[in-house]
Short mmCIF file of C-alpha atoms in Angstrom, two decimals:
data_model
loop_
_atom_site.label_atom_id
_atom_site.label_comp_id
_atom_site.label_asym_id
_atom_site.label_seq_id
_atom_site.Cartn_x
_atom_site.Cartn_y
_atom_site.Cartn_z
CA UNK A 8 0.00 0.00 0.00
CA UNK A 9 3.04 2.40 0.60
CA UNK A 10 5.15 0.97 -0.51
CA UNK A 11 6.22 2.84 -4.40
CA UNK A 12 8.57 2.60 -7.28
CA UNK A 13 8.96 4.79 -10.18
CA UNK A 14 11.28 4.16 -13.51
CA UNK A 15 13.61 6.51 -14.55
CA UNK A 16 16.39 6.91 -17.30
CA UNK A 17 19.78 8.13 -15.89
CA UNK A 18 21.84 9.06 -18.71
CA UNK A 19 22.17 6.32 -20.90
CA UNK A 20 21.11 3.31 -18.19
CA UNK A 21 17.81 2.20 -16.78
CA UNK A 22 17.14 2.88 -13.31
CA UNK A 23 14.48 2.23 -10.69
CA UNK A 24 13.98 4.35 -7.15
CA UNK A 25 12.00 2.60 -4.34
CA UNK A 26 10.47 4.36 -1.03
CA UNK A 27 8.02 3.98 1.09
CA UNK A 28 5.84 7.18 1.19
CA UNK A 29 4.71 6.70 4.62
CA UNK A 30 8.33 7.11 5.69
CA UNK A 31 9.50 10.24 3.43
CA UNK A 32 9.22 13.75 2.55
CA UNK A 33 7.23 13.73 -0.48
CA UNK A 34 8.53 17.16 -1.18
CA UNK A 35 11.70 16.13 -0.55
CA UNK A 36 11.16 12.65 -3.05
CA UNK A 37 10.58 15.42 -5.51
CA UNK A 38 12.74 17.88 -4.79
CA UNK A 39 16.08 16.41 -4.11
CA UNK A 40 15.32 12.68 -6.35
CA UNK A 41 13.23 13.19 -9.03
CA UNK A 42 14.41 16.63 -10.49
CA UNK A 43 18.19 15.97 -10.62
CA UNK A 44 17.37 12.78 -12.15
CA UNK A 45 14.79 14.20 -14.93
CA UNK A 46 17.79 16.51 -15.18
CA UNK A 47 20.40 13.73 -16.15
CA UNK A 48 17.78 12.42 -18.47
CA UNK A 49 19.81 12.01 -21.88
CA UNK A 50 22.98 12.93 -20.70
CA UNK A 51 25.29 10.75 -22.40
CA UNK A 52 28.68 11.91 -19.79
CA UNK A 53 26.32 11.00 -17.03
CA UNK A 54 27.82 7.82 -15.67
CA UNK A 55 30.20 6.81 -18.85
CA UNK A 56 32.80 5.75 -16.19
CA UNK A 57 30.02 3.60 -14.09
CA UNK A 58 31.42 5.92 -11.22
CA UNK A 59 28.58 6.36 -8.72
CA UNK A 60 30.63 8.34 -6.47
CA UNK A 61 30.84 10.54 -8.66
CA UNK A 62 27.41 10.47 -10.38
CA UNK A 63 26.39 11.40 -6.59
CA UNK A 64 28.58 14.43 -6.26
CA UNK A 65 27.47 16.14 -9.16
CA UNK A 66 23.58 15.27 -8.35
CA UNK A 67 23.04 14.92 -5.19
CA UNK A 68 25.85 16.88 -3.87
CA UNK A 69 24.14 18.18 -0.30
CA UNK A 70 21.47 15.34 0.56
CA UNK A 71 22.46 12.65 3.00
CA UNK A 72 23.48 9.47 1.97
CA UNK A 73 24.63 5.93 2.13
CA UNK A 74 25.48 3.44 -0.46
CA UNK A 75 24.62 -0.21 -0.19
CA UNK A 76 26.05 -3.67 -1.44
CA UNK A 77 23.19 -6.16 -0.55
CA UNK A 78 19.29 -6.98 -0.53
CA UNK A 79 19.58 -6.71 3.57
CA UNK A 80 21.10 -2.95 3.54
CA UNK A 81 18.42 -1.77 0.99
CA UNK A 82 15.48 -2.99 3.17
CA UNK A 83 17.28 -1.81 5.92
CA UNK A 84 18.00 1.56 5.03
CA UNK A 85 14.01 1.72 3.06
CA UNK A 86 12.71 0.90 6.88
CA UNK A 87 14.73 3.91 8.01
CA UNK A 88 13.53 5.94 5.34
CA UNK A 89 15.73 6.83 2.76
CA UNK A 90 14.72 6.02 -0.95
CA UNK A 91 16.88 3.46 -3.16
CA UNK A 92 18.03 4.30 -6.01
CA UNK A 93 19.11 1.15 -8.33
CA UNK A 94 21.30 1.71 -12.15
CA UNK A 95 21.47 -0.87 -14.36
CA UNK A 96 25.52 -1.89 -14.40
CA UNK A 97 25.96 -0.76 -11.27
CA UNK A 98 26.90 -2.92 -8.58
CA UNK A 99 26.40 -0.53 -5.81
CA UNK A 100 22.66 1.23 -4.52
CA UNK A 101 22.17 4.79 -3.89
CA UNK A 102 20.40 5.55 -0.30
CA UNK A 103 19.22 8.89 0.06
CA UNK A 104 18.19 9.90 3.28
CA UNK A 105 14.58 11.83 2.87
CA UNK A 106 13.39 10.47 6.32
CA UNK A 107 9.60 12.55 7.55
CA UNK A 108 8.62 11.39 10.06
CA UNK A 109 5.62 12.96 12.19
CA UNK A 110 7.07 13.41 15.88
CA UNK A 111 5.84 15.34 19.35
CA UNK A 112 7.32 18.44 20.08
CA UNK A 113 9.11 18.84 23.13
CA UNK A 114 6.69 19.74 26.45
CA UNK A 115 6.13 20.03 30.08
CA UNK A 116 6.94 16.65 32.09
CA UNK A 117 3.72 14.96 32.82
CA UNK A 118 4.68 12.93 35.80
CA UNK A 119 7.70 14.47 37.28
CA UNK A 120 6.23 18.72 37.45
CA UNK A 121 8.35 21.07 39.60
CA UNK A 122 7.88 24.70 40.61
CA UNK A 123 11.43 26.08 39.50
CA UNK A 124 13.18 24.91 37.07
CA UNK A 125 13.47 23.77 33.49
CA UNK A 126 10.13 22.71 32.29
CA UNK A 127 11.04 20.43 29.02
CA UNK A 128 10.90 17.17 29.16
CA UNK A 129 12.28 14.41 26.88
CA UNK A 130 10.29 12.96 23.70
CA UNK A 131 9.62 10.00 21.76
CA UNK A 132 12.59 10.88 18.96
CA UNK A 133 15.79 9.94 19.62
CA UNK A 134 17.85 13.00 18.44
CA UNK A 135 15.70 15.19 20.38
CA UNK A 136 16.27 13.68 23.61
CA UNK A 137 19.88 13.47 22.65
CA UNK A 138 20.19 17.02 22.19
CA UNK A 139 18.28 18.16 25.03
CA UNK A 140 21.02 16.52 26.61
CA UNK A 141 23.77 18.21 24.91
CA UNK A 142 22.28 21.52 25.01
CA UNK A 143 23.18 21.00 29.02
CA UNK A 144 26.72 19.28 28.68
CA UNK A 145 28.75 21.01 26.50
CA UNK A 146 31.69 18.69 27.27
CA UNK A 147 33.51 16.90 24.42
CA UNK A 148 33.75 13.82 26.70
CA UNK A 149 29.95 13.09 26.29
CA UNK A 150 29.63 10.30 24.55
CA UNK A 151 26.60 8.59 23.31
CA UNK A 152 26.52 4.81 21.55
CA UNK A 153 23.85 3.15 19.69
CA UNK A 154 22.85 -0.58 19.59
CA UNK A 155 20.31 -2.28 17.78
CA UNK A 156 17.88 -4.36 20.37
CA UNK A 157 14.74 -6.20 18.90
CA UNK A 158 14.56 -9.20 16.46
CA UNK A 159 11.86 -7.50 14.58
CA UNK A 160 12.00 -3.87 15.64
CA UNK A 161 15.62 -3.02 15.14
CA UNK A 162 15.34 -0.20 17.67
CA UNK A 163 17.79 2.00 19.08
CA UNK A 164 19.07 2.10 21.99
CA UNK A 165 21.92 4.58 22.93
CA UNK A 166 23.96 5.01 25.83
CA UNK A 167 25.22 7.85 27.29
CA UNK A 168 28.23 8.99 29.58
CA UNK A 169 30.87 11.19 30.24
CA UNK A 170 34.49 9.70 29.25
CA UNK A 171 37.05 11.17 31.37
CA UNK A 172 34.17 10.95 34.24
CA UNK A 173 32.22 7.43 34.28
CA UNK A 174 33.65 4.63 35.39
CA UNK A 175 34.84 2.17 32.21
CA UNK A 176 34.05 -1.00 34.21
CA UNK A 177 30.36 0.46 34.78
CA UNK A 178 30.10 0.95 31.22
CA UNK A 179 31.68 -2.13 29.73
CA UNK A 180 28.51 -3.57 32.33
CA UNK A 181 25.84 -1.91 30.68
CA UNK A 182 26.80 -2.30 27.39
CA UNK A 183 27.72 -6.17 27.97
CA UNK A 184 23.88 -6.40 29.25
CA UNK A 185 22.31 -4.37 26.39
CA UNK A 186 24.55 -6.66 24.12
CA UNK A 187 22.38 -9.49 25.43
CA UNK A 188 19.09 -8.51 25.44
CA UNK A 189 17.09 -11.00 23.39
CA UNK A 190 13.57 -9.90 22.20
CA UNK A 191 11.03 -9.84 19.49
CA UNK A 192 10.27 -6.06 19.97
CA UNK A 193 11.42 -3.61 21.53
CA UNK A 194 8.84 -0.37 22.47
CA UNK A 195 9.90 1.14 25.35
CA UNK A 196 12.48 1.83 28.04
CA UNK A 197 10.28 -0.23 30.34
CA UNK A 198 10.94 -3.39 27.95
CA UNK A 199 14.94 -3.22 28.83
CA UNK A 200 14.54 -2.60 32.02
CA UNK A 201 14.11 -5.52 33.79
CA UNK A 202 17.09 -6.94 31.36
CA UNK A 203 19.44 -3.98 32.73
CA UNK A 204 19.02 -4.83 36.84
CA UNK A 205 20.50 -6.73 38.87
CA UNK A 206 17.64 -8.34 40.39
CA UNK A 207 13.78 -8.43 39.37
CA UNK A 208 12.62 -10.25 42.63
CA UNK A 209 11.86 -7.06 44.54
CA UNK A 210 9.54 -4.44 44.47
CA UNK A 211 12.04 -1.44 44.47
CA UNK A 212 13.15 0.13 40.97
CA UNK A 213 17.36 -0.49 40.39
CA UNK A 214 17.29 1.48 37.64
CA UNK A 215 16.13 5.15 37.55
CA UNK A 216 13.54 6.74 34.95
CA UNK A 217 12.58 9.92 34.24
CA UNK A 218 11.41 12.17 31.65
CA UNK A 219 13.25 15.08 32.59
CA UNK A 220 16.40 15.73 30.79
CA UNK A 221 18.39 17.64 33.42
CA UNK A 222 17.84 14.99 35.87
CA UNK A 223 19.40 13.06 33.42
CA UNK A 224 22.65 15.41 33.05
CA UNK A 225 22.95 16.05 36.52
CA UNK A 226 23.36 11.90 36.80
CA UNK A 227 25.70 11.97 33.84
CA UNK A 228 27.74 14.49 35.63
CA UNK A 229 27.70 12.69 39.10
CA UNK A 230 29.19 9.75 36.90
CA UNK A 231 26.69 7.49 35.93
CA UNK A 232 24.72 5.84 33.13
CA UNK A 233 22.58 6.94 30.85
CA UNK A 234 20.29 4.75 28.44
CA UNK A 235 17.40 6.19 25.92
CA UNK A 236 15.30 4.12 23.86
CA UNK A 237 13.97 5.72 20.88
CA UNK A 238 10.05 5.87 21.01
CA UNK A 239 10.12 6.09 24.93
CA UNK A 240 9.78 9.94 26.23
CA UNK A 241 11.59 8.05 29.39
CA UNK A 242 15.47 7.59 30.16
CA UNK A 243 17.19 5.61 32.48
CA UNK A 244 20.05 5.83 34.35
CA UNK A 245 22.02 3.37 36.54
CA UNK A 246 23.56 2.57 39.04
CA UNK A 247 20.52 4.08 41.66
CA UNK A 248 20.55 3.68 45.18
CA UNK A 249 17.67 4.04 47.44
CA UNK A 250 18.25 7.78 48.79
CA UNK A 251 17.86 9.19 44.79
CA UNK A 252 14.34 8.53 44.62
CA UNK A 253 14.33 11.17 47.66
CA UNK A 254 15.30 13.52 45.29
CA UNK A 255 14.05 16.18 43.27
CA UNK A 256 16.10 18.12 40.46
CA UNK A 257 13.93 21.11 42.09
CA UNK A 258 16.04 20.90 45.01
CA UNK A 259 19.19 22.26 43.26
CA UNK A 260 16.96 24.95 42.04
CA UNK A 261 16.05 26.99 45.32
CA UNK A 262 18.08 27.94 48.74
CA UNK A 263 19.43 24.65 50.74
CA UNK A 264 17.59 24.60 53.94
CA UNK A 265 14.56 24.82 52.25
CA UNK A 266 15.46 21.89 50.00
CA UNK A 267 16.49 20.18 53.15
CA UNK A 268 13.38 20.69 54.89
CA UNK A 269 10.87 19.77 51.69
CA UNK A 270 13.59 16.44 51.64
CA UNK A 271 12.78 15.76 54.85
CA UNK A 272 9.43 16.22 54.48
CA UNK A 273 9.65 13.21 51.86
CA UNK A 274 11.37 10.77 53.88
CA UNK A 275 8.46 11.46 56.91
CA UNK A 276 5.97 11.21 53.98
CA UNK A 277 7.36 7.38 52.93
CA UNK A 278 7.14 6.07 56.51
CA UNK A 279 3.66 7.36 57.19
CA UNK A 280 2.88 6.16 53.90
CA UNK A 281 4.25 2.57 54.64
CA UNK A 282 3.57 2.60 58.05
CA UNK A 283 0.27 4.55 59.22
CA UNK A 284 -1.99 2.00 58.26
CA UNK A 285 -0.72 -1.01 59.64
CA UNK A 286 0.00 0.86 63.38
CA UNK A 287 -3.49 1.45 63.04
CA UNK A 288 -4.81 -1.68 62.82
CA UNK A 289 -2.05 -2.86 65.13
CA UNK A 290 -2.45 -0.66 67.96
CA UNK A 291 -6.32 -0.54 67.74
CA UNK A 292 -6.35 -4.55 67.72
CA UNK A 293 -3.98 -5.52 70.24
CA UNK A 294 -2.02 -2.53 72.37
CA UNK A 295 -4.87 -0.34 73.50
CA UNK A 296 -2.74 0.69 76.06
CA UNK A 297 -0.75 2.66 73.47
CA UNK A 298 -3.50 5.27 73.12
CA UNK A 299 -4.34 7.77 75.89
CA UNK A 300 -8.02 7.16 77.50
CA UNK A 301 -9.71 10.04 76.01
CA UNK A 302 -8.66 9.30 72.78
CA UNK A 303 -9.26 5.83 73.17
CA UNK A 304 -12.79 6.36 74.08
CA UNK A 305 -13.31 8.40 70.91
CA UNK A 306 -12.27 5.88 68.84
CA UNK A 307 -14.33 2.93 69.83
CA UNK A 308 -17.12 5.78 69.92
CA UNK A 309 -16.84 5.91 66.47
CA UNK A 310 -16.46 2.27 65.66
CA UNK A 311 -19.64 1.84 67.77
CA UNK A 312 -21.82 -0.35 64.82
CA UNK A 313 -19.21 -1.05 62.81
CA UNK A 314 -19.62 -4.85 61.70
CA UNK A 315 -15.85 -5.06 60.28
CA UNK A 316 -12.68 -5.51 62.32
CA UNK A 317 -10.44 -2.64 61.80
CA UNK A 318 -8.06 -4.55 59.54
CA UNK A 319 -11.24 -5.11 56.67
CA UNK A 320 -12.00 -1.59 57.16
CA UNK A 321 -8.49 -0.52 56.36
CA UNK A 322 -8.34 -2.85 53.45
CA UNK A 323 -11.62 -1.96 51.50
CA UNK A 324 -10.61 1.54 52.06
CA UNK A 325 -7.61 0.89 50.62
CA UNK A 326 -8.31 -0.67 47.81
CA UNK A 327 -11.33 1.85 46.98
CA UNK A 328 -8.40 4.48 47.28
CA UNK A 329 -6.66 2.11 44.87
CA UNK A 330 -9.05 1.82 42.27
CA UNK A 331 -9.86 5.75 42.30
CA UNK A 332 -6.38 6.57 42.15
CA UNK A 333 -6.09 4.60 38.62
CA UNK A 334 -8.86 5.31 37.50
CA UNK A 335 -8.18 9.04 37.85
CA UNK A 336 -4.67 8.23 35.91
CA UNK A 337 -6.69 6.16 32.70
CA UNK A 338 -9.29 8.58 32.55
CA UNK A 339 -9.03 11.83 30.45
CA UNK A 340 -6.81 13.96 31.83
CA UNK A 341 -9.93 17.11 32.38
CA UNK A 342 -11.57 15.17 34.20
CA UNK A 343 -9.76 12.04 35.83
CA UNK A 344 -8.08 13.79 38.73
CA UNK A 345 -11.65 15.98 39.96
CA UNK A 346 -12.99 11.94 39.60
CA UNK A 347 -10.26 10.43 41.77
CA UNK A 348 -10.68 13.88 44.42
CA UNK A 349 -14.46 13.92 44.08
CA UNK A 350 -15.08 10.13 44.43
CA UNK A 351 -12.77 9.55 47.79
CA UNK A 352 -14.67 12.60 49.48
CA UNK A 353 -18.14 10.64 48.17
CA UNK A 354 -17.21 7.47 49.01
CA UNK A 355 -15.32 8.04 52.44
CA UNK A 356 -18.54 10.59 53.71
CA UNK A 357 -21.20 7.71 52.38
CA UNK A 358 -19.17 4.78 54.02
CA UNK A 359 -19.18 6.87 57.47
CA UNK A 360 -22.88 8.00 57.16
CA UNK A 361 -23.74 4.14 56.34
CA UNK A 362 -21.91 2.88 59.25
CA UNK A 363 -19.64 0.64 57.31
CA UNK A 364 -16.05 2.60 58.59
CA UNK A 365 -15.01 5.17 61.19
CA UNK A 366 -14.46 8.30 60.63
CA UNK A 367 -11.02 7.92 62.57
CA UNK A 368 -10.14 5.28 59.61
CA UNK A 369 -11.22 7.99 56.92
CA UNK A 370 -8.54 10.06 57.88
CA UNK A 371 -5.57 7.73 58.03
CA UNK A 372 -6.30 6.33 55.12
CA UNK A 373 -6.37 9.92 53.66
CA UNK A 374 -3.32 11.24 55.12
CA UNK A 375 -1.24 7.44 53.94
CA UNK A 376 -3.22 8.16 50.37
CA UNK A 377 -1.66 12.35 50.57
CA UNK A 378 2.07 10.98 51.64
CA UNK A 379 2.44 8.88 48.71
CA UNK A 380 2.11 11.63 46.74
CA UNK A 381 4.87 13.26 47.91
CA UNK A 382 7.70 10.92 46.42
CA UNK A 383 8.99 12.51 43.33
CA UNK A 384 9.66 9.73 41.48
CA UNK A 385 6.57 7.56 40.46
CA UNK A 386 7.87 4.33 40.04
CA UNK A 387 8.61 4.56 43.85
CA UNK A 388 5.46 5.20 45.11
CA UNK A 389 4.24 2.07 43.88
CA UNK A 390 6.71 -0.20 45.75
CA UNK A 391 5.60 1.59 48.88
CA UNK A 392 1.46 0.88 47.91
CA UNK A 393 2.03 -2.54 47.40
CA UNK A 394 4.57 -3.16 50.78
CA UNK A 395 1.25 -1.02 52.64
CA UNK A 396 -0.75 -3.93 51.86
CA UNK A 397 1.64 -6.51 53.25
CA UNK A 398 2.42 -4.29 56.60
CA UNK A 399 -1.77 -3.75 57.13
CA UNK A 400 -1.40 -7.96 56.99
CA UNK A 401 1.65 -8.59 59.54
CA UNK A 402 -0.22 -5.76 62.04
CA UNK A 403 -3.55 -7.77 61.93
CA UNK A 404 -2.04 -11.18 62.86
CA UNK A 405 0.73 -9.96 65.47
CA UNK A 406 0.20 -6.60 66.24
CA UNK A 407 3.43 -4.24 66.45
CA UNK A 408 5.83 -7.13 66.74
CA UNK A 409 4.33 -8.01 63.68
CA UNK A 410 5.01 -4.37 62.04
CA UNK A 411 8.91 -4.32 63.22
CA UNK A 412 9.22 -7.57 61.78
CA UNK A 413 8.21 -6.57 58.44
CA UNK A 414 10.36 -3.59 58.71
CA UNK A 415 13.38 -5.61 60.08
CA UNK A 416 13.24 -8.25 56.53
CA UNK A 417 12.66 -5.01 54.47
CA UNK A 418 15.81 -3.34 55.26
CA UNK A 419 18.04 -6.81 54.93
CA UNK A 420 16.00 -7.40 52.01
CA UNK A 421 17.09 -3.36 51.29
CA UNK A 422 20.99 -4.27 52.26
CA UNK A 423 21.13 -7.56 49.87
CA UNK A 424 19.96 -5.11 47.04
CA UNK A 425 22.57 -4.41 44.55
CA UNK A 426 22.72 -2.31 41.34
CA UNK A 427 25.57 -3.09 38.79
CA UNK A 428 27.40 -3.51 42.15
CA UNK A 429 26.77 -0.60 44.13
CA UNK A 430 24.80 -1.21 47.65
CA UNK A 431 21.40 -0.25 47.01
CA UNK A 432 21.52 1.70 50.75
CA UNK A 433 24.61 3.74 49.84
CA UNK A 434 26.34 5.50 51.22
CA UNK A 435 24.15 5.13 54.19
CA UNK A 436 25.07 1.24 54.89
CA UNK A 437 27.98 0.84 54.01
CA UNK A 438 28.23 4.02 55.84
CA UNK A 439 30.49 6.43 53.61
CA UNK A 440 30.90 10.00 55.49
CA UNK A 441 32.65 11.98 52.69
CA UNK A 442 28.50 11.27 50.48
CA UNK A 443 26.45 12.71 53.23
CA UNK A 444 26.39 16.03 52.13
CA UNK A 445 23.26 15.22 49.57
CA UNK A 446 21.37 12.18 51.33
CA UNK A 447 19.02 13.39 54.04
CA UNK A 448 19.40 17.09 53.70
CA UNK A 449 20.90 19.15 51.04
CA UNK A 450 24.27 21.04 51.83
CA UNK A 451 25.20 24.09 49.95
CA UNK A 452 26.67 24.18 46.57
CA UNK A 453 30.11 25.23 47.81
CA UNK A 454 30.39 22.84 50.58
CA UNK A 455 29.15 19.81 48.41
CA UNK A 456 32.27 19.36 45.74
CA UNK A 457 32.71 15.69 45.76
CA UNK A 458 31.04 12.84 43.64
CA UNK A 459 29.49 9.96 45.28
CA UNK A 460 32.74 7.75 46.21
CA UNK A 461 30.55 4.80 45.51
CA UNK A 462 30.61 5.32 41.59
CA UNK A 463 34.43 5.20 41.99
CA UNK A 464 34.11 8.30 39.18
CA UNK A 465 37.66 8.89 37.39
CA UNK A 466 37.59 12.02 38.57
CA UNK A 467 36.02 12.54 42.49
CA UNK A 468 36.16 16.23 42.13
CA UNK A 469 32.91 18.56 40.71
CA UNK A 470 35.12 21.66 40.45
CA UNK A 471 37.92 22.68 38.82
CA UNK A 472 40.88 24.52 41.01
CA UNK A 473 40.21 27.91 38.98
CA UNK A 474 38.05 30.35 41.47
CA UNK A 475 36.51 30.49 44.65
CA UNK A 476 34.94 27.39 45.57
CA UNK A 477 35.05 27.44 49.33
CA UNK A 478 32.41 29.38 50.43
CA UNK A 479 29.36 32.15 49.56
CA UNK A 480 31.17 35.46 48.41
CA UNK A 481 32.38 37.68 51.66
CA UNK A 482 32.00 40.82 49.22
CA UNK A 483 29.57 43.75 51.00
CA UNK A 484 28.67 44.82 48.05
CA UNK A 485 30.06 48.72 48.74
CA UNK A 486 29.23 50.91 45.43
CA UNK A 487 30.01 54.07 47.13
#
């Protein structure tokens, strides 16, 4: 169906240009193709010598092109959309690049929004997400290099880093893995993901995604590894520990104790989120001692006429919450988050007013829903949903010891976690001093110099020794 040929006469010798139209520039096929060729029409100099090189140069002097020796490069460069241009006597094809295709322009992140800040995000095209990259390290040491992953979708994958910064046995490791990946198609950065971690038995992400290209330099420069897919608006970056997905690129944007404080804010947020629920039903089930009287006697107040233990209240809840929250994300986007706001106020008020849950319950479950929100990083915040359900579980059968149980196989769980090497609870166990300036609180600029020692980076140092790098400027600022 689009797939075209036309005949044409170059000089003296028969020849035949394929294309398929769905892949080119018809202005271009025109243009740059057909018109130089109509031109050579008759010509009886035009390839006398059976030169193509330099049939090319005098025709097709300033269009991009390849030349190719068998059936498999001319399908291969027609799929990438160039059109094939085939003389009679001539052992070689002509591939001229007229590649249109129809491609997103560059926008606001979707999932990842920040106050202040850059507010592009990457795209589905591969050169455009390389160059949003570029446009942000102008270092001749970047280095990007494409593979071909997918038995049937030949897509691209690149990978990026910085020469004289990454670490060459980190690289060698990615590439080695990419090298291996073995699959029909390929689609999406989420397709090579699971092939580039270390472990898939775990609910927390070892690799890093986002769609925002300076949170993709700023990794680049700290000395890791970046890898883009092209039809994915997503990159991902490894090695990640567990303390990045605490972080927001908005933090390097705006003064340091208030990026401290908002980071703090998101480490409280995850252990309410994880937590809250289950030390409800724990400590209403089994350690009523735990709550002072007058509270307690509001409580069971409230649960007066409920017919569910506290644990099935807390689980329909949750999964209500659950099902709101995705269908808010798979409706349209005008009207899915009023339905996810709208129907937990509806829901939660008629569940009360029926008798079915407390009131009490209403608002932990809100708060737990509210704190997962507050990880930047989405991916994230779905490990910690799907641990909530498991802690709610562990709190109904033993109470508290049951809680610090959980919590005590999560972090050796946490501790056996590795990603292409590197501790997943770096540099906070293994404890590394010198990489505590950016974990739990952000220092300032000047004070925090040094790249994580865990990425054993060629070069440790973020500044040069040219300036003042020791401290905020002691100037007074006297005009007078």
């Amino acid at each position: 169906m689009d797939f075209h040929y036309s005949t044409l006469v170059v000089g003296k010798r028969d020849a035949i240009a394929y294309y398929f139209d769905t892949l080119i520039s018809k202005d271009k096929l025109t243009e740059e193709i057909f018109e130089p060729l109509v031109a050579a029409e008759g010509s009886e100099t035009v390839l006398q010598s059976g030169n193509l090189e330099e049939f090319r140069k005098e025709y097709f002097a300033s269009v991009p092109y390849k030349f190719a020796e068998n059936y498999h490069q001319i399908f291969w460069k027609l799929l990438n959309g160039y059109a094939v241009i085939i003389i009679d006597g001539i052992e070689k094809a002509l591939c001229v690049n007229l590649g249109s295709i129809e491609k997103r322009s560059v926008s606001e992140p979707s999932t990842q929004t920040i106050i202040r800040g850059p507010k592009d995000s990457f795209t589905e095209t591969m050169n455009t997400n390389i160059s949003l990259i570029r446009r942000r390290i102008r270092n001749p040491n970047l280095c990007f290099e494409q593979y071909r992953v997918g038995q049937d979708t030949k897509t691209a994958v690149v990978v990026g880093y910085i020469k004289n910064i990454t670490n060459e046995d980190l690289v060698q490791e990615v590439k080695s893995r990419i090298e291996k990946v073995n699959v029909v198609g390929l689609f999406d950065s989420g397709n090579i993901e699971e092939y580039l971690t270390d472990k898939s038995m775990t609910p927390f992400p070892l690799t890093f995604n986002t769609e925002r290209p300076d949170n993709i330099a700023a990794n680049l420069i700290e000395g890791k590894v970046a890898v883009l897919v092209d039809g994915s608006p997503f990159a991902l970056s490894v090695p990640t520990v567990f303390t990045d997905f605490f972080i927001s690129t908005e933090d390097y944007y705006q003064p340091f104790f208030m990026a401290s404080f908002i980071r703090l804010i998101r480490y409280v947020s995850f252990m309410l989120s994880l937590l809250l629920p289950s030390l409800y039903v724990a400590i209403s089930t089994y350690h009523h001692e735990l709550i002072p009287t007058s509270l307690l006697i509001s409580v069971q107040a409230q649960r007066e006429g409920v017919p569910f233990p506290a644990v099935i209240e807390i689980l329909l809840m949750e999964l209500t919450f659950e099902v709101l929250r995705e269908a808010g994300v798979r409706m349209p986007r005008a009207v899915g988050q009023t339905v996810s706001i709208v129907g937990a106020l509806v829901i939660g008020q008629a569940a009360v007013e029926a008798g079915l849950v407390s009131s009490v319950l209403i608002i932990i479950v809100a708060l737990t829903a509210i704190a997962s929100f507050v990880s930047p990083i989405y991916n994230f915040s779905i490990a910690t949903r799907i641990l909530r359900f498991a802690f709610i579980l562990m709190g109904a059968l033993i109470g508290l010891y049951g809680v610090l149980l959980l919590v005590v196989i999560m972090v050796i769980h946490l501790t056996g976690l590795r990603s292409y090497g590197v501790p997943y609870l770096a540099p906070v166990a293994h404890l590394l001093l010198e990489d505590q300036k950016d974990v739990f609180v952000r220092m300032p600029v000047w004070d925090n110099i040094t790249r994580p020692s865990y990425l054993k980076p060629k070069h440790t140092k973020k500044t040069t020794d040219q300036g003042n790098n020791t401290g905020p400027s002691q100037d007074k600022g006297n005009f007078s």
